[in-house]
C-alpha cells in the first residue's frame, strides 16, 4: 500500500496538510510531500479537490488455488520438552474444526530431544505429527522456528494453522504469515467454520473488548490464528489413539540472527496465574509494595496465585508476568479476588470469565462491581487482614 502526491497536479493549496490527522504532510517548494509519519489512512486523498494524491493497494502475493490447501495444523509449543497446556487446548479446538471440515488434524513439534512427545499429541487428538528434532532448535528462536514452520506449510499446504498467543506464538507466527502471504488473526477467543463457504471464522475482542469482531480470510491460505491460553477447553487424552509421526529435517533458511545466552526461570513461591484455580489480584488501590505483600499472604493461605493490574505493575510492586488483561494474561480461575482494582475494560478483558469474582474497593461505584459476583465496599488492607485471619482459622 502506498500514498503518493502527483507533483505535476499539486497546486500547493495546503488543504491536505490540515486534513492529515497524523501531521504527515509537509510543503516543500510549493508542493505537498508525504513523510514517514504517514499511516496510509487515506484522509488526504479525499481532502484534495485536485485529485493530486493517490492511494494504491498493491496485490499481496500470487493468486492462490485455495482448493490445494487441506487440513488443520496446530503448532505444539513445548518448554524443556513439556507440551504447553495452550497447545493441548488448541488440539481440542483443532479437532473440532478438522472434523467439521472432514480433514486431518496435524501437530508441528519443534525442538531438541522432543521426539518422545509426539505420541502425547496424538493422544490429544492429532492424526499426524511433524517432528523437527535438532540440537540447533533447543532454544526457541524466531528465525529457526519460522523457517521450519514456513517450509512445512509451503510443502504440505495446510488450510488452517493455529498457535498459542504466547510470547513464542506472538513472536514467530507473524513472520511465518508474512512469508506465506497468509492472513493472521491474533488473540482469538472463538473459532468456527462457515457452513456455506468453509472459511475459518476468527473471532476476537476489538476496541478494548467493547465489541467482538469476526475476521475472515477469503482469498488467501493458510488461515492463521493465535489463541490465548485458557480460552478453549483442553483436548481429552486417549492413549489408545493411533497416528502418524513424520520426522522432518531442519534446514535453516538463512542466518539465525539471535543467540540465547542464558535462560532465567522466574522464581515464585505461589502458583502460576494461568494454571491457578484461585487468584488474588491487586491494583493501585493497595497503595504500596508493603500492602501488596498482603496479597501474597492471602494467596499462600488459599493455595492460590498472585496477579495484578497494569497499574500495580507500573508501580513496580510485581513483575509484568503477573499482569492480567488485554496486554497481559487471560485467566479463568474458579475464584478471582480483585483487591483495590478499578475494573478498567483492559483489565476485565483478562479475568471476566472467572467462575466467581469477589471485588474489594472503597468506591461503591467502581466498575469492577459490574463484573463481580460478590462485592465488598471497604478499605482493602483492612478487609485483606481480616480475610487472612479468618481463612487461617478455618484452614487451621
Ligand atoms: C492499550 C492499553 C492496554 C492496557 N492493558 C492493560 C492490562 O493488560 N491490564 C490492566 O490491568 N490494565 C491495562 N491497561 C490499563 C488500564 O486502562 C487501567 O489503567 C488499569 O487497569 C488500572 O489499574 P488499577 O485498577 O490498579 O488502578 P486504578 O484505576 O488507579 O484503580 C485503583 C482502584 O483502587 C481503589 N482504591 C484506592 N484506594 C483503596 C483502598 N484503600 N481500599 C480499597 N480500594 C481502594 C480505587 O477506588 C480505584 O477503583 C491498559 C491500558 C491501555 C490504554
Ligand atoms: S490538497 Fe492536493 S493540491 Fe492541495 S497541496 Fe495537498 S496535494 Fe497539493
Ligand atoms: S494517508 Fe493519512 S496519514 Fe498519510 S498523509 Fe494522507 S492523511 Fe496523512
GROMACS .gro file of C-alpha atoms and ligand atoms in nm:
model
  465
    1UNK     CA    1   0.000   0.000   0.000
    2UNK     CA    2   0.131   0.349  -0.071
    3UNK     CA    3   0.012   0.711  -0.067
    4UNK     CA    4   0.179   0.945  -0.317
    5UNK     CA    5   0.142   1.307  -0.426
    6UNK     CA    6   0.149   1.372  -0.801
    7UNK     CA    7   0.371   1.686  -0.805
    8UNK     CA    8   0.264   1.788  -1.157
    9UNK     CA    9  -0.102   1.813  -1.043
   10UNK     CA   10  -0.047   1.954  -0.690
   11UNK     CA   11  -0.136   2.326  -0.679
   12UNK     CA   12   0.018   2.382  -0.336
   13UNK     CA   13  -0.319   2.477  -0.179
   14UNK     CA   14  -0.214   2.310   0.154
   15UNK     CA   15  -0.564   2.165   0.220
   16UNK     CA   16  -0.413   1.821   0.274
   17UNK     CA   17  -0.172   1.950   0.542
   18UNK     CA   18  -0.457   2.035   0.779
   19UNK     CA   19  -0.661   1.732   0.666
   20UNK     CA   20  -0.393   1.484   0.773
   21UNK     CA   21  -0.466   1.370   1.131
   22UNK     CA   22  -0.107   1.248   1.172
   23UNK     CA   23   0.085   1.562   1.069
   24UNK     CA   24   0.241   1.356   0.792
   25UNK     CA   25   0.230   1.615   0.513
   26UNK     CA   26   0.485   1.894   0.469
   27UNK     CA   27   0.509   2.160   0.199
   28UNK     CA   28   0.837   2.175   0.008
   29UNK     CA   29   0.892   2.415  -0.282
   30UNK     CA   30   0.517   2.477  -0.301
   31UNK     CA   31   0.429   2.108  -0.331
   32UNK     CA   32   0.288   1.862  -0.074
   33UNK     CA   33   0.530   1.592   0.043
   34UNK     CA   34   0.425   1.285   0.242
   35UNK     CA   35   0.663   1.196   0.526
   36UNK     CA   36   0.742   0.873   0.711
   37UNK     CA   37   0.471   0.956   0.971
   38UNK     CA   38   0.205   0.857   0.714
   39UNK     CA   39  -0.023   0.575   0.837
   40UNK     CA   40  -0.192   0.547   0.494
   41UNK     CA   41  -0.530   0.635   0.642
   42UNK     CA   42  -0.633   0.796   0.311
   43UNK     CA   43  -0.786   1.114   0.461
   44UNK     CA   44  -0.573   1.338   0.238
   45UNK     CA   45  -0.685   1.157  -0.077
   46UNK     CA   46  -1.043   1.265  -0.013
   47UNK     CA   47  -0.940   1.614   0.103
   48UNK     CA   48  -0.752   1.705  -0.217
   49UNK     CA   49  -1.003   1.851  -0.462
   50UNK     CA   50  -0.745   1.830  -0.746
   51UNK     CA   51  -0.703   1.450  -0.720
   52UNK     CA   52  -0.333   1.513  -0.669
   53UNK     CA   53  -0.297   1.237  -0.407
   54UNK     CA   54  -0.319   0.872  -0.495
   55UNK     CA   55  -0.352   0.570  -0.268
   56UNK     CA   56  -0.253   0.239  -0.424
   57UNK     CA   57  -0.305  -0.106  -0.284
   58UNK     CA   58  -0.063  -0.349  -0.440
   59UNK     CA   59  -0.159  -0.711  -0.491
   60UNK     CA   60  -0.033  -0.911  -0.191
   61UNK     CA   61   0.137  -1.216  -0.328
   62UNK     CA   62   0.044  -1.453  -0.602
   63UNK     CA   63  -0.319  -1.561  -0.655
   64UNK     CA   64  -0.377  -1.895  -0.491
   65UNK     CA   65  -0.566  -2.208  -0.574
   66UNK     CA   66  -0.746  -2.234  -0.238
   67UNK     CA   67  -0.861  -2.591  -0.306
   68UNK     CA   68  -0.498  -2.708  -0.286
   69UNK     CA   69  -0.494  -2.624   0.089
   70UNK     CA   70  -0.617  -2.901   0.319
   71UNK     CA   71  -0.606  -2.990   0.687
   72UNK     CA   72  -0.580  -2.816   1.022
   73UNK     CA   73  -0.242  -2.772   1.192
   74UNK     CA   74  -0.153  -2.686   1.550
   75UNK     CA   75   0.191  -2.554   1.640
   76UNK     CA   76   0.271  -2.760   1.952
   77UNK     CA   77   0.466  -2.530   2.181
   78UNK     CA   78   0.697  -2.701   2.427
   79UNK     CA   79   0.917  -2.580   2.710
   80UNK     CA   80   1.212  -2.802   2.803
   81UNK     CA   81   1.022  -3.094   2.649
   82UNK     CA   82   0.687  -3.032   2.825
   83UNK     CA   83   0.398  -2.958   2.592
   84UNK     CA   84   0.242  -2.619   2.680
   85UNK     CA   85  -0.115  -2.651   2.803
   86UNK     CA   86  -0.233  -2.395   2.544
   87UNK     CA   87  -0.129  -2.645   2.274
   88UNK     CA   88  -0.348  -2.913   2.431
   89UNK     CA   89  -0.636  -2.663   2.425
   90UNK     CA   90  -0.562  -2.591   2.057
   91UNK     CA   91  -0.565  -2.962   1.977
   92UNK     CA   92  -0.916  -2.980   2.130
   93UNK     CA   93  -1.033  -2.687   1.916
   94UNK     CA   94  -0.836  -2.803   1.610
   95UNK     CA   95  -1.003  -3.145   1.633
   96UNK     CA   96  -1.349  -2.982   1.617
   97UNK     CA   97  -1.250  -2.769   1.316
   98UNK     CA   98  -1.090  -3.065   1.137
   99UNK     CA   99  -1.398  -3.284   1.198
  100UNK     CA  100  -1.622  -3.009   1.062
  101UNK     CA  101  -1.402  -2.982   0.750
  102UNK     CA  102  -1.370  -3.365   0.733
  103UNK     CA  103  -0.994  -3.307   0.727
  104UNK     CA  104  -0.684  -3.427   0.912
  105UNK     CA  105  -0.555  -3.262   1.229
  106UNK     CA  106  -0.175  -3.239   1.241
  107UNK     CA  107   0.062  -3.100   1.501
  108UNK     CA  108   0.406  -2.949   1.441
  109UNK     CA  109   0.660  -3.015   1.715
  110UNK     CA  110   0.992  -2.829   1.703
  111UNK     CA  111   1.284  -2.853   1.946
  112UNK     CA  112   1.565  -3.078   2.061
  113UNK     CA  113   1.513  -3.413   2.236
  114UNK     CA  114   1.138  -3.383   2.191
  115UNK     CA  115   1.054  -3.682   1.966
  116UNK     CA  116   0.904  -3.883   2.253
  117UNK     CA  117   0.636  -3.614   2.297
  118UNK     CA  118   0.478  -3.678   1.956
  119UNK     CA  119   0.266  -3.964   2.094
  120UNK     CA  120   0.125  -3.727   2.359
  121UNK     CA  121  -0.003  -3.501   2.081
  122UNK     CA  122  -0.165  -3.798   1.906
  123UNK     CA  123  -0.328  -3.898   2.236
  124UNK     CA  124  -0.477  -3.549   2.248
  125UNK     CA  125  -0.633  -3.567   1.902
  126UNK     CA  126  -0.364  -3.522   1.635
  127UNK     CA  127  -0.381  -3.759   1.336
  128UNK     CA  128  -0.024  -3.679   1.239
  129UNK     CA  129   0.273  -3.506   1.399
  130UNK     CA  130   0.558  -3.341   1.209
  131UNK     CA  131   0.862  -3.360   1.436
  132UNK     CA  132   1.161  -3.139   1.370
  133UNK     CA  133   1.419  -3.250   1.624
  134UNK     CA  134   1.761  -3.087   1.605
  135UNK     CA  135   2.013  -2.961   1.867
  136UNK     CA  136   2.008  -2.623   1.686
  137UNK     CA  137   1.640  -2.593   1.783
  138UNK     CA  138   1.691  -2.649   2.157
  139UNK     CA  139   1.605  -2.287   2.242
  140UNK     CA  140   1.321  -2.101   2.076
  141UNK     CA  141   1.440  -1.864   1.810
  142UNK     CA  142   1.224  -1.662   1.569
  143UNK     CA  143   1.440  -1.728   1.265
  144UNK     CA  144   1.483  -2.103   1.303
  145UNK     CA  145   1.129  -2.184   1.424
  146UNK     CA  146   0.978  -1.968   1.148
  147UNK     CA  147   1.199  -2.142   0.890
  148UNK     CA  148   1.072  -2.485   0.999
  149UNK     CA  149   0.702  -2.396   1.001
  150UNK     CA  150   0.720  -2.192   0.678
  151UNK     CA  151   0.894  -2.471   0.485
  152UNK     CA  152   0.648  -2.732   0.611
  153UNK     CA  153   0.347  -2.514   0.525
  154UNK     CA  154   0.485  -2.442   0.177
  155UNK     CA  155   0.533  -2.814   0.117
  156UNK     CA  156   0.210  -2.954   0.266
  157UNK     CA  157  -0.031  -2.658   0.225
  158UNK     CA  158  -0.248  -2.673   0.540
  159UNK     CA  159  -0.573  -2.477   0.524
  160UNK     CA  160  -0.558  -2.357   0.886
  161UNK     CA  161  -0.264  -2.315   1.127
  162UNK     CA  162  -0.317  -2.235   1.497
  163UNK     CA  163  -0.069  -2.135   1.766
  164UNK     CA  164  -0.092  -2.012   2.125
  165UNK     CA  165  -0.097  -1.635   2.174
  166UNK     CA  166   0.206  -1.679   2.398
  167UNK     CA  167   0.538  -1.494   2.390
  168UNK     CA  168   0.659  -1.761   2.145
  169UNK     CA  169   0.348  -1.769   1.921
  170UNK     CA  170   0.326  -1.390   1.911
  171UNK     CA  171   0.692  -1.366   1.825
  172UNK     CA  172   0.738  -1.600   1.528
  173UNK     CA  173   0.388  -1.657   1.384
  174UNK     CA  174   0.366  -1.315   1.210
  175UNK     CA  175   0.698  -1.390   1.036
  176UNK     CA  176   0.556  -1.717   0.903
  177UNK     CA  177   0.231  -1.548   0.797
  178UNK     CA  178   0.405  -1.268   0.609
  179UNK     CA  179   0.634  -1.511   0.423
  180UNK     CA  180   0.334  -1.723   0.323
  181UNK     CA  181   0.118  -1.416   0.232
  182UNK     CA  182  -0.134  -1.557   0.476
  183UNK     CA  183  -0.398  -1.389   0.687
  184UNK     CA  184  -0.326  -1.390   1.062
  185UNK     CA  185  -0.570  -1.303   1.340
  186UNK     CA  186  -0.416  -1.262   1.683
  187UNK     CA  187  -0.574  -1.338   2.022
  188UNK     CA  188  -0.886  -1.519   1.901
  189UNK     CA  189  -1.141  -1.620   2.160
  190UNK     CA  190  -1.362  -1.825   1.926
  191UNK     CA  191  -1.305  -2.019   1.604
  192UNK     CA  192  -1.559  -2.179   1.375
  193UNK     CA  193  -1.607  -2.293   1.017
  194UNK     CA  194  -1.856  -2.107   0.797
  195UNK     CA  195  -2.108  -2.371   0.681
  196UNK     CA  196  -2.161  -2.205   0.343
  197UNK     CA  197  -1.807  -2.107   0.239
  198UNK     CA  198  -1.588  -2.332   0.455
  199UNK     CA  199  -1.380  -2.028   0.560
  200UNK     CA  200  -1.248  -2.001   0.916
  201UNK     CA  201  -1.436  -1.753   1.135
  202UNK     CA  202  -1.182  -1.596   1.369
  203UNK     CA  203  -1.349  -1.402   1.649
  204UNK     CA  204  -1.155  -1.171   1.880
  205UNK     CA  205  -1.229  -0.871   2.103
  206UNK     CA  206  -1.180  -0.533   1.935
  207UNK     CA  207  -1.188  -0.172   2.052
  208UNK     CA  208  -1.069  -0.259   2.402
  209UNK     CA  209  -1.308  -0.551   2.435
  210UNK     CA  210  -1.621  -0.345   2.365
  211UNK     CA  211  -1.711  -0.544   2.053
  212UNK     CA  212  -1.633  -0.890   1.922
  213UNK     CA  213  -1.504  -0.884   1.563
  214UNK     CA  214  -1.524  -1.191   1.339
  215UNK     CA  215  -1.246  -1.192   1.083
  216UNK     CA  216  -1.248  -1.400   0.764
  217UNK     CA  217  -0.962  -1.455   0.519
  218UNK     CA  218  -1.146  -1.540   0.196
  219UNK     CA  219  -0.866  -1.505  -0.062
  220UNK     CA  220  -0.550  -1.644   0.096
  221UNK     CA  221  -0.429  -1.962   0.257
  222UNK     CA  222  -0.336  -2.080   0.512
  223UNK     CA  223  -0.571  -1.908   0.754
  224UNK     CA  224  -0.360  -1.845   1.064
  225UNK     CA  225  -0.478  -1.759   1.414
  226UNK     CA  226  -0.332  -1.733   1.762
  227UNK     CA  227  -0.547  -1.817   2.063
  228UNK     CA  228  -0.489  -1.719   2.423
  229UNK     CA  229  -0.431  -1.969   2.700
  230UNK     CA  230  -0.740  -2.091   2.892
  231UNK     CA  231  -0.988  -1.964   2.633
  232UNK     CA  232  -1.056  -2.307   2.475
  233UNK     CA  233  -1.126  -2.635   2.656
  234UNK     CA  234  -0.829  -2.877   2.662
  235UNK     CA  235  -0.848  -3.195   2.450
  236UNK     CA  236  -0.925  -3.517   2.637
  237UNK     CA  237  -0.633  -3.760   2.649
  238UNK     CA  238  -0.684  -4.101   2.491
  239UNK     CA  239  -0.367  -4.308   2.492
  240UNK     CA  240  -0.522  -4.569   2.264
  241UNK     CA  241  -0.529  -4.322   1.970
  242UNK     CA  242  -0.301  -4.403   1.677
  243UNK     CA  243  -0.137  -4.154   1.442
  244UNK     CA  244   0.147  -4.095   1.204
  245UNK     CA  245   0.480  -3.947   1.316
  246UNK     CA  246   0.676  -3.777   1.038
  247UNK     CA  247   1.039  -3.681   1.103
  248UNK     CA  248   1.142  -3.357   0.937
  249UNK     CA  249   1.498  -3.243   0.872
  250UNK     CA  250   1.592  -2.893   0.990
  251UNK     CA  251   1.727  -2.678   0.709
  252UNK     CA  252   1.800  -2.315   0.807
  253UNK     CA  253   1.650  -2.073   0.553
  254UNK     CA  254   1.909  -1.804   0.626
  255UNK     CA  255   2.123  -1.673   0.911
  256UNK     CA  256   1.988  -1.706   1.266
  257UNK     CA  257   2.029  -1.353   1.398
  258UNK     CA  258   1.982  -1.409   1.771
  259UNK     CA  259   2.157  -1.634   2.018
  260UNK     CA  260   2.024  -1.745   2.358
  261UNK     CA  261   2.297  -1.677   2.613
  262UNK     CA  262   2.112  -1.780   2.927
  263UNK     CA  263   1.759  -1.873   3.031
  264UNK     CA  264   1.649  -1.743   3.371
  265UNK     CA  265   1.344  -1.901   3.531
  266UNK     CA  266   1.137  -1.662   3.736
  267UNK     CA  267   1.108  -1.798   4.087
  268UNK     CA  268   0.776  -1.760   4.260
  269UNK     CA  269   0.658  -1.918   4.579
  270UNK     CA  270   0.298  -1.918   4.467
  271UNK     CA  271   0.127  -2.090   4.174
  272UNK     CA  272   0.146  -1.978   3.805
  273UNK     CA  273  -0.153  -1.749   3.736
  274UNK     CA  274  -0.255  -1.925   3.414
  275UNK     CA  275  -0.293  -2.260   3.591
  276UNK     CA  276  -0.431  -2.137   3.924
  277UNK     CA  277  -0.782  -2.218   4.050
  278UNK     CA  278  -0.765  -1.929   4.296
  279UNK     CA  279  -0.618  -1.588   4.214
  280UNK     CA  280  -0.571  -1.297   4.449
  281UNK     CA  281  -0.518  -0.991   4.229
  282UNK     CA  282  -0.417  -0.643   4.335
  283UNK     CA  283  -0.430  -0.297   4.186
  284UNK     CA  284  -0.310   0.053   4.261
  285UNK     CA  285  -0.563   0.073   4.545
  286UNK     CA  286  -0.321  -0.131   4.759
  287UNK     CA  287  -0.119   0.189   4.788
  288UNK     CA  288   0.228   0.042   4.846
  289UNK     CA  289   0.456  -0.257   4.786
  290UNK     CA  290   0.426  -0.333   5.159
  291UNK     CA  291   0.047  -0.361   5.139
  292UNK     CA  292   0.086  -0.568   4.820
  293UNK     CA  293   0.258  -0.835   5.030
  294UNK     CA  294  -0.081  -0.896   5.197
  295UNK     CA  295  -0.195  -1.048   4.866
  296UNK     CA  296   0.090  -1.298   4.876
  297UNK     CA  297  -0.007  -1.389   5.231
  298UNK     CA  298  -0.371  -1.448   5.136
  299UNK     CA  299  -0.268  -1.641   4.824
  300UNK     CA  300  -0.048  -1.868   5.036
  301UNK     CA  301  -0.328  -1.935   5.285
  302UNK     CA  302  -0.567  -2.021   5.000
  303UNK     CA  303  -0.311  -2.208   4.785
  304UNK     CA  304  -0.358  -1.958   4.504
  305UNK     CA  305  -0.155  -1.728   4.282
  306UNK     CA  306  -0.098  -1.352   4.288
  307UNK     CA  307  -0.194  -1.142   3.987
  308UNK     CA  308  -0.201  -0.771   3.922
  309UNK     CA  309  -0.330  -0.486   3.711
  310UNK     CA  310  -0.106  -0.283   3.484
  311UNK     CA  311  -0.136  -0.009   3.745
  312UNK     CA  312   0.034  -0.228   4.008
  313UNK     CA  313   0.296  -0.349   3.758
  314UNK     CA  314   0.374   0.011   3.660
  315UNK     CA  315   0.423   0.094   4.030
  316UNK     CA  316   0.692  -0.178   4.037
  317UNK     CA  317   0.514  -0.384   4.303
  318UNK     CA  318   0.516  -0.705   4.097
  319UNK     CA  319   0.673  -0.822   3.766
  320UNK     CA  320   0.485  -0.793   3.434
  321UNK     CA  321   0.448  -1.173   3.410
  322UNK     CA  322   0.169  -1.140   3.672
  323UNK     CA  323  -0.030  -0.881   3.475
  324UNK     CA  324  -0.383  -0.980   3.377
  325UNK     CA  325  -0.566  -0.811   3.093
  326UNK     CA  326  -0.557  -0.703   2.734
  327UNK     CA  327  -0.179  -0.664   2.731
  328UNK     CA  328  -0.121  -0.929   2.997
  329UNK     CA  329  -0.251  -1.280   3.053
  330UNK     CA  330  -0.604  -1.419   3.027
  331UNK     CA  331  -0.703  -1.619   3.334
  332UNK     CA  332  -1.009  -1.823   3.415
  333UNK     CA  333  -0.984  -1.942   3.779
  334UNK     CA  334  -1.266  -2.073   3.997
  335UNK     CA  335  -1.217  -1.775   4.230
  336UNK     CA  336  -1.073  -1.429   4.144
  337UNK     CA  337  -1.037  -1.187   4.434
  338UNK     CA  338  -0.989  -0.835   4.291
  339UNK     CA  339  -0.835  -0.605   4.554
  340UNK     CA  340  -0.814  -0.230   4.501
  341UNK     CA  341  -0.879  -0.270   4.128
  342UNK     CA  342  -1.094  -0.014   3.946
  343UNK     CA  343  -1.216  -0.257   3.677
  344UNK     CA  344  -1.087  -0.087   3.360
  345UNK     CA  345  -1.204  -0.266   3.045
  346UNK     CA  346  -0.842  -0.361   2.961
  347UNK     CA  347  -0.813  -0.547   3.294
  348UNK     CA  348  -1.161  -0.701   3.286
  349UNK     CA  349  -1.085  -0.843   2.937
  350UNK     CA  350  -0.838  -1.082   3.101
  351UNK     CA  351  -1.042  -1.205   3.401
  352UNK     CA  352  -1.414  -1.176   3.324
  353UNK     CA  353  -1.451  -1.549   3.253
  354UNK     CA  354  -1.355  -1.637   3.615
  355UNK     CA  355  -1.622  -1.854   3.778
  356UNK     CA  356  -1.661  -1.637   4.090
  357UNK     CA  357  -1.531  -1.282   4.123
  358UNK     CA  358  -1.502  -1.112   4.462
  359UNK     CA  359  -1.419  -0.741   4.443
  360UNK     CA  360  -1.291  -0.524   4.728
  361UNK     CA  361  -1.295  -0.150   4.663
  362UNK     CA  362  -1.359   0.158   4.878
  363UNK     CA  363  -1.557   0.320   4.595
  364UNK     CA  364  -1.909   0.168   4.569
  365UNK     CA  365  -1.932   0.293   4.208
  366UNK     CA  366  -1.608   0.129   4.089
  367UNK     CA  367  -1.672  -0.052   3.756
  368UNK     CA  368  -1.521  -0.375   3.894
  369UNK     CA  369  -1.851  -0.427   4.082
  370UNK     CA  370  -2.027  -0.461   3.744
  371UNK     CA  371  -1.848  -0.793   3.681
  372UNK     CA  372  -1.824  -0.907   4.045
  373UNK     CA  373  -2.026  -1.195   4.186
  374UNK     CA  374  -1.974  -1.054   4.538
  375UNK     CA  375  -1.866  -0.701   4.626
  376UNK     CA  376  -1.708  -0.572   4.947
  377UNK     CA  377  -1.702  -0.193   4.988
  378UNK     CA  378  -1.422  -0.102   5.227
  379UNK     CA  379  -1.055  -0.036   5.279
  380UNK     CA  380  -0.864  -0.311   5.104
  381UNK     CA  381  -0.587  -0.351   5.363
  382UNK     CA  382  -0.840  -0.383   5.646
  383UNK     CA  383  -1.051  -0.637   5.451
  384UNK     CA  384  -0.744  -0.838   5.345
  385UNK     CA  385  -0.605  -0.851   5.700
  386UNK     CA  386  -0.941  -0.979   5.824
  387UNK     CA  387  -0.968  -1.235   5.540
  388UNK     CA  388  -0.618  -1.372   5.609
  389UNK     CA  389  -0.706  -1.407   5.977
  390UNK     CA  390  -1.039  -1.583   5.911
  391UNK     CA  391  -0.905  -1.819   5.641
  392UNK     CA  392  -0.612  -1.912   5.869
  393UNK     CA  393  -0.861  -2.002   6.143
  394UNK     CA  394  -1.079  -2.204   5.904
  395UNK     CA  395  -0.785  -2.383   5.740
  396UNK     CA  396  -0.608  -2.440   6.072
  397LIG     C1  397  -0.378  -0.020   2.538
  397LIG     C2  398  -0.392  -0.043   2.686
  397LIG     C3  399  -0.371  -0.170   2.736
  397LIG     C4  400  -0.387  -0.194   2.873
  397LIG     N1  401  -0.369  -0.321   2.920
  397LIG     C5  402  -0.394  -0.346   3.050
  397LIG     C6  403  -0.384  -0.479   3.101
  397LIG     O1  404  -0.348  -0.575   3.032
  397LIG     N2  405  -0.414  -0.498   3.230
  397LIG     C7  406  -0.451  -0.396   3.314
  397LIG     O2  407  -0.478  -0.423   3.432
  397LIG     N3  408  -0.460  -0.271   3.269
  397LIG     C8  409  -0.430  -0.243   3.139
  397LIG     N4  410  -0.438  -0.115   3.096
  397LIG     C9  411  -0.455  -0.007   3.195
  397LIG    C10  412  -0.600   0.012   3.239
  397LIG     O3  413  -0.663   0.101   3.150
  397LIG    C11  414  -0.608   0.073   3.380
  397LIG     O4  415  -0.534   0.194   3.382
  397LIG    C12  416  -0.552  -0.019   3.488
  397LIG     O5  417  -0.610  -0.147   3.481
  397LIG    C13  418  -0.585   0.044   3.624
  397LIG     O6  419  -0.522  -0.029   3.724
  397LIG     P1  420  -0.578  -0.027   3.872
  397LIG     O7  421  -0.719  -0.076   3.874
  397LIG     O8  422  -0.476  -0.098   3.955
  397LIG     O9  423  -0.566   0.127   3.914
  397LIG     P2  424  -0.672   0.242   3.928
  397LIG    O10  425  -0.752   0.259   3.804
  397LIG    O11  426  -0.594   0.359   3.977
  397LIG    O12  427  -0.774   0.193   4.040
  397LIG    C14  428  -0.746   0.182   4.175
  397LIG    C15  429  -0.874   0.143   4.246
  397LIG    O13  430  -0.845   0.119   4.382
  397LIG    C16  431  -0.948   0.175   4.462
  397LIG     N5  432  -0.888   0.209   4.591
  397LIG    C17  433  -0.799   0.308   4.618
  397LIG     N6  434  -0.763   0.302   4.748
  397LIG    C18  435  -0.832   0.199   4.804
  397LIG    C19  436  -0.838   0.142   4.932
  397LIG     N7  437  -0.764   0.190   5.033
  397LIG     N8  438  -0.921   0.036   4.954
  397LIG    C20  439  -0.996  -0.014   4.852
  397LIG     N9  440  -0.994   0.035   4.727
  397LIG    C21  441  -0.911   0.140   4.704
  397LIG    C22  442  -0.997   0.296   4.384
  397LIG    O14  443  -1.131   0.326   4.421
  397LIG    C23  444  -0.983   0.250   4.242
  397LIG    O15  445  -1.105   0.192   4.196
  397LIG    C24  446  -0.422  -0.088   2.960
  397LIG    C25  447  -0.442   0.039   2.907
  397LIG    C26  448  -0.428   0.063   2.773
  397LIG    C27  449  -0.452   0.200   2.720
  398LIG     S1  450  -0.457   1.925  -0.120
  398LIG    FE1  451  -0.385   1.841  -0.315
  398LIG     S2  452  -0.333   2.020  -0.437
  398LIG    FE2  453  -0.350   2.090  -0.228
  398LIG     S3  454  -0.141   2.077  -0.151
  398LIG    FE3  455  -0.238   1.887  -0.099
  398LIG     S4  456  -0.187   1.752  -0.267
  398LIG    FE4  457  -0.145   1.958  -0.336
  399LIG     S1  458  -0.273   0.894   0.408
  399LIG    FE1  459  -0.343   0.971   0.608
  399LIG     S2  460  -0.154   0.977   0.731
  399LIG    FE2  461  -0.090   0.959   0.516
  399LIG     S3  462  -0.055   1.167   0.454
  399LIG    FE3  463  -0.263   1.117   0.393
  399LIG     S4  464  -0.390   1.185   0.568
  399LIG    FE4  465  -0.178   1.180   0.639
   0.00000   0.00000   0.00000
